[in-house]
Coordinates of C-alpha atoms in Angstrom, one line a residue:
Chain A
X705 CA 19.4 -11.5 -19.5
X706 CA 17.0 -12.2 -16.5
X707 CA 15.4 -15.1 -18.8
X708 CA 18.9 -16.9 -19.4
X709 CA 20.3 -16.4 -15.9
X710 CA 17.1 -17.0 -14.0
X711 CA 18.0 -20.6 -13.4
X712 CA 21.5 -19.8 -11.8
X713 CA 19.7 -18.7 -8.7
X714 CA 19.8 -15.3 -10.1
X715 CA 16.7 -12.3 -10.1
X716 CA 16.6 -8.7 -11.1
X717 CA 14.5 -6.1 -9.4
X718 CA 13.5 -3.0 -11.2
X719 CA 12.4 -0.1 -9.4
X720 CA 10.8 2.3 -11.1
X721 CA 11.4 6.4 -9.8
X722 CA 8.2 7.8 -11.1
X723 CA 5.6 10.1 -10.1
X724 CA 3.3 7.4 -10.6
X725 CA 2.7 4.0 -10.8
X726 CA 1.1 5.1 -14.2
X727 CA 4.8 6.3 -16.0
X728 CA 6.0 2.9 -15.6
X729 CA 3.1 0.9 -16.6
X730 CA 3.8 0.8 -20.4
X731 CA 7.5 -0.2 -19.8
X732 CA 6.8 -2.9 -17.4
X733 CA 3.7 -4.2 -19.4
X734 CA 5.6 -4.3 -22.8
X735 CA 8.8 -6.0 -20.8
X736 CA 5.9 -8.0 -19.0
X737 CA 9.1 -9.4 -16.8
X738 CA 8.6 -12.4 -14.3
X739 CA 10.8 -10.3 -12.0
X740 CA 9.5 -7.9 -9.2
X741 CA 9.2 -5.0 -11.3
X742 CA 8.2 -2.0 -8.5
X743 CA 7.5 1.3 -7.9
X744 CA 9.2 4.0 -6.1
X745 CA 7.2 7.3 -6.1
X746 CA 9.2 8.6 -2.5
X747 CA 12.2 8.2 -4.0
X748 CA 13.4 5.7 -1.1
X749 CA 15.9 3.6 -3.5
X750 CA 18.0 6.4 -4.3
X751 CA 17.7 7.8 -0.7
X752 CA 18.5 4.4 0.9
X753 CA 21.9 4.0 -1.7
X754 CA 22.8 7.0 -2.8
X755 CA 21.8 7.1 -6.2
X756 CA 21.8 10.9 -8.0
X757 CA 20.5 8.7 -11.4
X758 CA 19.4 6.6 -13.6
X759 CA 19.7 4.4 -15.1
X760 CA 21.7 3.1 -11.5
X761 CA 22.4 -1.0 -11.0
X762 CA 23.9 -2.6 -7.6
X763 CA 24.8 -6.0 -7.4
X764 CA 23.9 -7.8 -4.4
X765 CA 24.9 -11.3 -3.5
X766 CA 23.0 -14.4 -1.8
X767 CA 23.6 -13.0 1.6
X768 CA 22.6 -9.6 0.7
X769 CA 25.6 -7.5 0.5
X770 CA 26.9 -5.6 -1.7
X771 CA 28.7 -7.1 -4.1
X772 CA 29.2 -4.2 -6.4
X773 CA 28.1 -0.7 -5.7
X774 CA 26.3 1.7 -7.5
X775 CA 27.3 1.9 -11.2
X776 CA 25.4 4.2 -14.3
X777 CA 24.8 0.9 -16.9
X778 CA 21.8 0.4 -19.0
X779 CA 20.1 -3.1 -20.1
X780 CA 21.0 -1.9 -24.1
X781 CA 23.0 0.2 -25.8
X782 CA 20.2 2.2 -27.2
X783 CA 21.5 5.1 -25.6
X784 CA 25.1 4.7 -26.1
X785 CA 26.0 7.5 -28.2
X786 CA 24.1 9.8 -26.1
X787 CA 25.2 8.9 -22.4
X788 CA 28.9 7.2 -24.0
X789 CA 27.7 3.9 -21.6
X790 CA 28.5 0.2 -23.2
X791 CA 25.6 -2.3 -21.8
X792 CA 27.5 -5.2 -23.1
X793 CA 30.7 -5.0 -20.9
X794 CA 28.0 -4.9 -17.8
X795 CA 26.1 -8.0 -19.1
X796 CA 29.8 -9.8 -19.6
X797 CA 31.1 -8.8 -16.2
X798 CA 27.7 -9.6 -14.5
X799 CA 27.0 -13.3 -16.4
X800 CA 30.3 -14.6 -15.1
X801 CA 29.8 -13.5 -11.6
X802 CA 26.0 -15.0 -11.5
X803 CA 28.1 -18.4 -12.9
X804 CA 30.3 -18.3 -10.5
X805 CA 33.3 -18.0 -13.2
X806 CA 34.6 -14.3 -12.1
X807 CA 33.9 -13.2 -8.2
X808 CA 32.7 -9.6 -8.1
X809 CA 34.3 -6.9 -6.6
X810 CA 36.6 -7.2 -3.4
X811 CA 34.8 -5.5 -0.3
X812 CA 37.3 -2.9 -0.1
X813 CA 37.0 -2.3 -3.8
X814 CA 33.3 -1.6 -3.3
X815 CA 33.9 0.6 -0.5
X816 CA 36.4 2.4 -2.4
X817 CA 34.1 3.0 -5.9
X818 CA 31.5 4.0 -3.3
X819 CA 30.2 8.1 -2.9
X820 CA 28.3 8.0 0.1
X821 CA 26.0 10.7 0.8
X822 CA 26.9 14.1 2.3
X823 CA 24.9 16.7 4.2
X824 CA 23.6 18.5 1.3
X825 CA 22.6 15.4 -0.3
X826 CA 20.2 14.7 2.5
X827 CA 18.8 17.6 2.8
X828 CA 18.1 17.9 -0.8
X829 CA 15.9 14.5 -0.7
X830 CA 14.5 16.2 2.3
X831 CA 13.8 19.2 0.4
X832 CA 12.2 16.6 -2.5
X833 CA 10.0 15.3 -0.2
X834 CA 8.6 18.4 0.9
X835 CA 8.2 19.6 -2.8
X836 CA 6.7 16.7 -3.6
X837 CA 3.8 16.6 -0.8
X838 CA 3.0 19.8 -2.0
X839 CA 3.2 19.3 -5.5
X840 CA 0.3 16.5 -4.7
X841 CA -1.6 18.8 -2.2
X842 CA -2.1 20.7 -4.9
X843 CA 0.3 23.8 -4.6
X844 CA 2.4 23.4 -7.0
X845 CA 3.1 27.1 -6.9
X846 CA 4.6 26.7 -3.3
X847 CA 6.2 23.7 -4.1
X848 CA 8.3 25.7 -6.9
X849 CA 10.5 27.3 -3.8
X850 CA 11.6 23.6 -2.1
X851 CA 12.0 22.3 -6.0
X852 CA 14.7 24.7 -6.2
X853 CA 16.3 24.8 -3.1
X854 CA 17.2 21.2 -3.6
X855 CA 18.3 21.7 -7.1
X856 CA 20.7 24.9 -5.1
X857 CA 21.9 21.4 -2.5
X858 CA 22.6 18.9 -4.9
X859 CA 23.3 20.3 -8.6
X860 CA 24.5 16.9 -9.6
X861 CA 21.5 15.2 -7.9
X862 CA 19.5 14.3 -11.6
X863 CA 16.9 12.2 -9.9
X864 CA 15.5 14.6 -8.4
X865 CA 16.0 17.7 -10.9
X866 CA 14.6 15.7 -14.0
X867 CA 12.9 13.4 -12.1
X868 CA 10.5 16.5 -10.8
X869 CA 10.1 18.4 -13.9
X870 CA 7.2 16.9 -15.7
X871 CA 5.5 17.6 -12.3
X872 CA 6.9 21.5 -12.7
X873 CA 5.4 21.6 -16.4
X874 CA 8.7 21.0 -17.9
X875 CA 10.3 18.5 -20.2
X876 CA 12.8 16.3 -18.7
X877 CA 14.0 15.6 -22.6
X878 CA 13.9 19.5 -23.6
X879 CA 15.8 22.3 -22.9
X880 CA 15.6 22.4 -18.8
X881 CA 17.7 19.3 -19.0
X882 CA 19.6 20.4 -21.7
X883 CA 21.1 23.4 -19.2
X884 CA 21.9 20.4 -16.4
X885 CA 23.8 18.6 -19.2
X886 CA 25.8 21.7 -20.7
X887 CA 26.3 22.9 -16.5
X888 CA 27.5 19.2 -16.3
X889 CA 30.1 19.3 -18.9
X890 CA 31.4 22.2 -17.9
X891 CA 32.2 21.8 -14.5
X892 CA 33.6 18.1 -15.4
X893 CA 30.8 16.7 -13.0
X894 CA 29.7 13.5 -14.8
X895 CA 25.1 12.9 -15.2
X896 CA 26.5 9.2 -14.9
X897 CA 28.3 7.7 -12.2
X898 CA 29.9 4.5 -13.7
X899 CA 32.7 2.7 -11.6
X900 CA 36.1 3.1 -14.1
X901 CA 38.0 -0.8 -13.6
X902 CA 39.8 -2.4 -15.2
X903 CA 38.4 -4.2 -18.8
X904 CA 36.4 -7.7 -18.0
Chain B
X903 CA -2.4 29.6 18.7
X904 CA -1.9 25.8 18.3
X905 CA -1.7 24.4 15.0
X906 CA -1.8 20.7 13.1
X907 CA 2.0 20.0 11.9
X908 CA 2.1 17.9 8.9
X909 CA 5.7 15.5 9.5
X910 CA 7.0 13.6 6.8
X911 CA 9.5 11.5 8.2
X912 CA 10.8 8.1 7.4
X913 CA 8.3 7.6 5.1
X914 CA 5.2 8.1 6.8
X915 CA 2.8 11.5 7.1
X916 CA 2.2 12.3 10.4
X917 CA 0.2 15.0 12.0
X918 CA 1.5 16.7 15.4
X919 CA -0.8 19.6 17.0
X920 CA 1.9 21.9 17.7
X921 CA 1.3 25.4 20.2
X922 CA 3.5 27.0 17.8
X923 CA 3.7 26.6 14.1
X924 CA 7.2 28.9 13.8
X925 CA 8.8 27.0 15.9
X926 CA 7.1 23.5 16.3
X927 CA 7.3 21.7 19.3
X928 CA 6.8 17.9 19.1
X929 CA 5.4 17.1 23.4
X930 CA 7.3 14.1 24.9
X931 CA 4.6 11.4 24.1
X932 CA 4.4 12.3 20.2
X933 CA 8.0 12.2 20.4
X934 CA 8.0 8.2 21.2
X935 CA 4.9 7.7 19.5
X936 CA 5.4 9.1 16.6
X937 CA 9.2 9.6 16.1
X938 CA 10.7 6.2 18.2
X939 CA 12.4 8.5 20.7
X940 CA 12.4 8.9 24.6
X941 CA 13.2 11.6 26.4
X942 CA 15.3 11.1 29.4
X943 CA 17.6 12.6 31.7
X944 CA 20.5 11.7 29.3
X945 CA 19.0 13.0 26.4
X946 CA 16.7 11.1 23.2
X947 CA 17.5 7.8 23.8
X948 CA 16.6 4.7 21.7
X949 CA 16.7 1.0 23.7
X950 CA 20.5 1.2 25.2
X951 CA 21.5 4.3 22.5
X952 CA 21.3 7.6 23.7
X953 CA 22.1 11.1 22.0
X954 CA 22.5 14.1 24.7
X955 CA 20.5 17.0 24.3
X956 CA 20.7 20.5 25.6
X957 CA 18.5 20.3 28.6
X958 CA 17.7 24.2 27.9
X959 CA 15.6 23.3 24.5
X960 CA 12.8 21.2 26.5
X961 CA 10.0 23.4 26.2
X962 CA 6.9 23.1 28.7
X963 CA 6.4 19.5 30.2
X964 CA 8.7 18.0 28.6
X965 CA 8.5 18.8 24.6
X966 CA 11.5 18.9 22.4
X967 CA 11.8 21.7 19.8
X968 CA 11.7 20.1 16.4
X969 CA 15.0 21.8 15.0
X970 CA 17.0 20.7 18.5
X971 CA 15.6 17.0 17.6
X972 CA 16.8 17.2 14.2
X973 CA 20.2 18.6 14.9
X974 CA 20.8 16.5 18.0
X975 CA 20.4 13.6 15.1
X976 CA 22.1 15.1 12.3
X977 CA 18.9 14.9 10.1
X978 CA 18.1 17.5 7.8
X979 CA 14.7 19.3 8.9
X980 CA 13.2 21.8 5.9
X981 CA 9.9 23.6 6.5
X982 CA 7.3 25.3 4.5
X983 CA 5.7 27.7 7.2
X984 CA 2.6 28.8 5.1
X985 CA 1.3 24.6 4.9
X986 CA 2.6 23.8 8.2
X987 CA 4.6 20.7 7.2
X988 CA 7.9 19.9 7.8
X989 CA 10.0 17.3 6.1
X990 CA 12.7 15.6 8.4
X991 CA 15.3 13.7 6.1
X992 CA 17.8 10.7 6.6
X993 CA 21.1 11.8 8.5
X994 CA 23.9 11.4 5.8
X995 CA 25.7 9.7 8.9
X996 CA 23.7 7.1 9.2
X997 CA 23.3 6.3 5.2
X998 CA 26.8 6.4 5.0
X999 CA 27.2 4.0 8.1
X1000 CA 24.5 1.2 6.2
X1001 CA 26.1 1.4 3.1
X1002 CA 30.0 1.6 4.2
X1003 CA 28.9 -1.6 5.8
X1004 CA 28.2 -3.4 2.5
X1005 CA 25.1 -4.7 4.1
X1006 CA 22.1 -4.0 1.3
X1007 CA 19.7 -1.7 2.5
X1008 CA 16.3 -3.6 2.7
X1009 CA 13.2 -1.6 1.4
X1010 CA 9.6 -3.2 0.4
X1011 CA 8.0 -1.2 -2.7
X1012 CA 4.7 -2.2 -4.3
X1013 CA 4.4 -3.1 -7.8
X1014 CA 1.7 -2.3 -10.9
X1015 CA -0.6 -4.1 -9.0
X1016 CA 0.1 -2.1 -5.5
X1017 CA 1.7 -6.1 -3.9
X1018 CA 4.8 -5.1 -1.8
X1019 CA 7.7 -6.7 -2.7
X1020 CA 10.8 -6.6 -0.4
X1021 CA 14.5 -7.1 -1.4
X1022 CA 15.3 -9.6 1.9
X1023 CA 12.4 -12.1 -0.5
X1024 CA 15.2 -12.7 -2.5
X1025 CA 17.9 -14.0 -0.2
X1026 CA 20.1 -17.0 -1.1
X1027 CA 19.8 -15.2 -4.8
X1028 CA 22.4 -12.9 -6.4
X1029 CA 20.1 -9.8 -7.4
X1030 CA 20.6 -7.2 -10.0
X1031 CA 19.1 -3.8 -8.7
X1032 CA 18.5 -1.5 -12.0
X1033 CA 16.9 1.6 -10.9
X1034 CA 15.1 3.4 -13.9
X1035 CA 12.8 5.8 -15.1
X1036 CA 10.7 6.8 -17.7
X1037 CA 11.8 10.8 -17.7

């Protein structure tokens, strides 16, 4: 994708939420991409927009605005039957606007597929960051508490509760998650945000 | 008995010797230094922007409880009392503001090789943001 449209004065950036820079480097050396391909241990991408998953994609134009806001999409369908998202309506959508054939979304369009943050939210990453000084000072046991109390704030907020539990000693693909999906489904509160519009 | 307050905040780590750990007070100088805002006789003010403040919750000469900072802002403060560290968040007011705006928020992250890499290097480009991770 990036390849194709690079020419089209185009770039992705990938930001990796890991615990370390270590968790991303086999993806990003595999991919070995041309594009900034970063790391975000703090969690300051989701913090700064919002973003209570992954995988999570904004378009932003030449001047730097938002073109389209935050949307659940991955680069393949690999995961398609497990997270019901289709990559290749993104891609189709996303090559015409970076050719200039299809414009994006309308500005009050974006604002209106927007979820800014509330309260608990914020104090949630708050609560994250706290955890997560801890968690690398050492006391894990006392980082447990603020874990948890942000897990109380922001149920829906995945990037932090899977995010944090390999650093807990649990598996983000086992059954911890597996209680966040089934809680999920049956409150009707969707893992992954994606903005519903009309077909491309 | 003063204590070292560890402040995470925008951030950054910062470390505030407080007089009392249970209810930290950050004194008038750390307050500029440390969090970008003055104290004056309108309240915590920032260049032309002021935010009033309850004259009553100045403690000593001239300190500013750390909870009446935090509210005053609409930031979420959390604590953990047995460390002495303190995590003072984002107000939800002022994420919202940025991003109802439709202005990108600009943030530099490094990459494998620890080189920051900001957003803004990429203006007069359209830019796909995918945020991912491994878990």
């Amino acid at each position: 994708m990036y390849e194709e449209l690079a020419d089209e004065g185009f770039t992705v950036i990938t930001v990796g939420i890991e615990r370390s820079p270590e968790d991303a480097r086999p993806w990003i050396e595999k991919a070995s991409p041309k594009h900034p391909s970063l790391i975000d241990i703090e969690h300051l991408v989701p913090d700064l927009y919002g973003m209570i998953n992954v995988p999570t994609v904004v378009w932003i134009d030449e001047e730097g605005r938002i073109a389209r806001p935050n949307d659940a999409s991955f680069a393949s369908n690999r995961f398609k039957l497990l997270t019901g998202l289709d990559s290749k309506r993104h891609l189709r959508r996303l090559r015409a606007w970076v050719r200039g054939d299809a414009p994006a979304l309308t500005p009050s369009e974006v604002r209106k597929h927007q979820d800014l943050p509330t309260a608990a939210e914020q104090e949630a990453r708050a609560e994250f960051t706290l955890a997560w000084w801890l968690s690398r000072e050492g006391h894990d046991d006392d980082a447990e508490r603020h874990y948890e109390r942000a897990g109380e704030l922001a149920p829906h907020d995945i990037t932090i509760r899977r995010g944090s539990m390999r650093t807990r000693g649990l598996n983000p693909m086992g059954l911890a998650f597996l209680k966040i999906a089934i809680k999920s489904a049956l409150t009707r509160t969707p893992l992954y945000r994606r903005i519903e519009d009309s077909p491309a | 008995m003063s204590a070292t307050l560890t402040l995470l905040h925008d951030g950054r780590t910062d470390e505030i010797t407080v007089a009392d750990p249970a209810r930290p007070t950050i004194p008038a100088d750390a307050l500029e230094a440390t969090l970008g805002w003055e104290l004056q006789p309108e309240g915590l003010c920032q260049g032309a922007m002021c935010v009033p403040v309850d004259q009553d919750a100045l403690v000593g000469d001239g300190g500013l409880d750390l909870g009446v900072f935090a509210d005053a802002l609409q930031r979420p403060l959390v604590t953990d009392e047995k460390h002495v560290v303190a995590a003072l968040g984002a107000s939800h007011h002022d994420r919202g503001e940025a991003l109802a705006s439709l202005q990108a928020p600009d943030f530099t992250l490094p990459d494998l090789d620890g080189n920051p890499h900001s957003l803004s290097d990429q203006r007069g480009k359209k830019v796909l943001l995918v945020a991912y991770a491994s878990w």
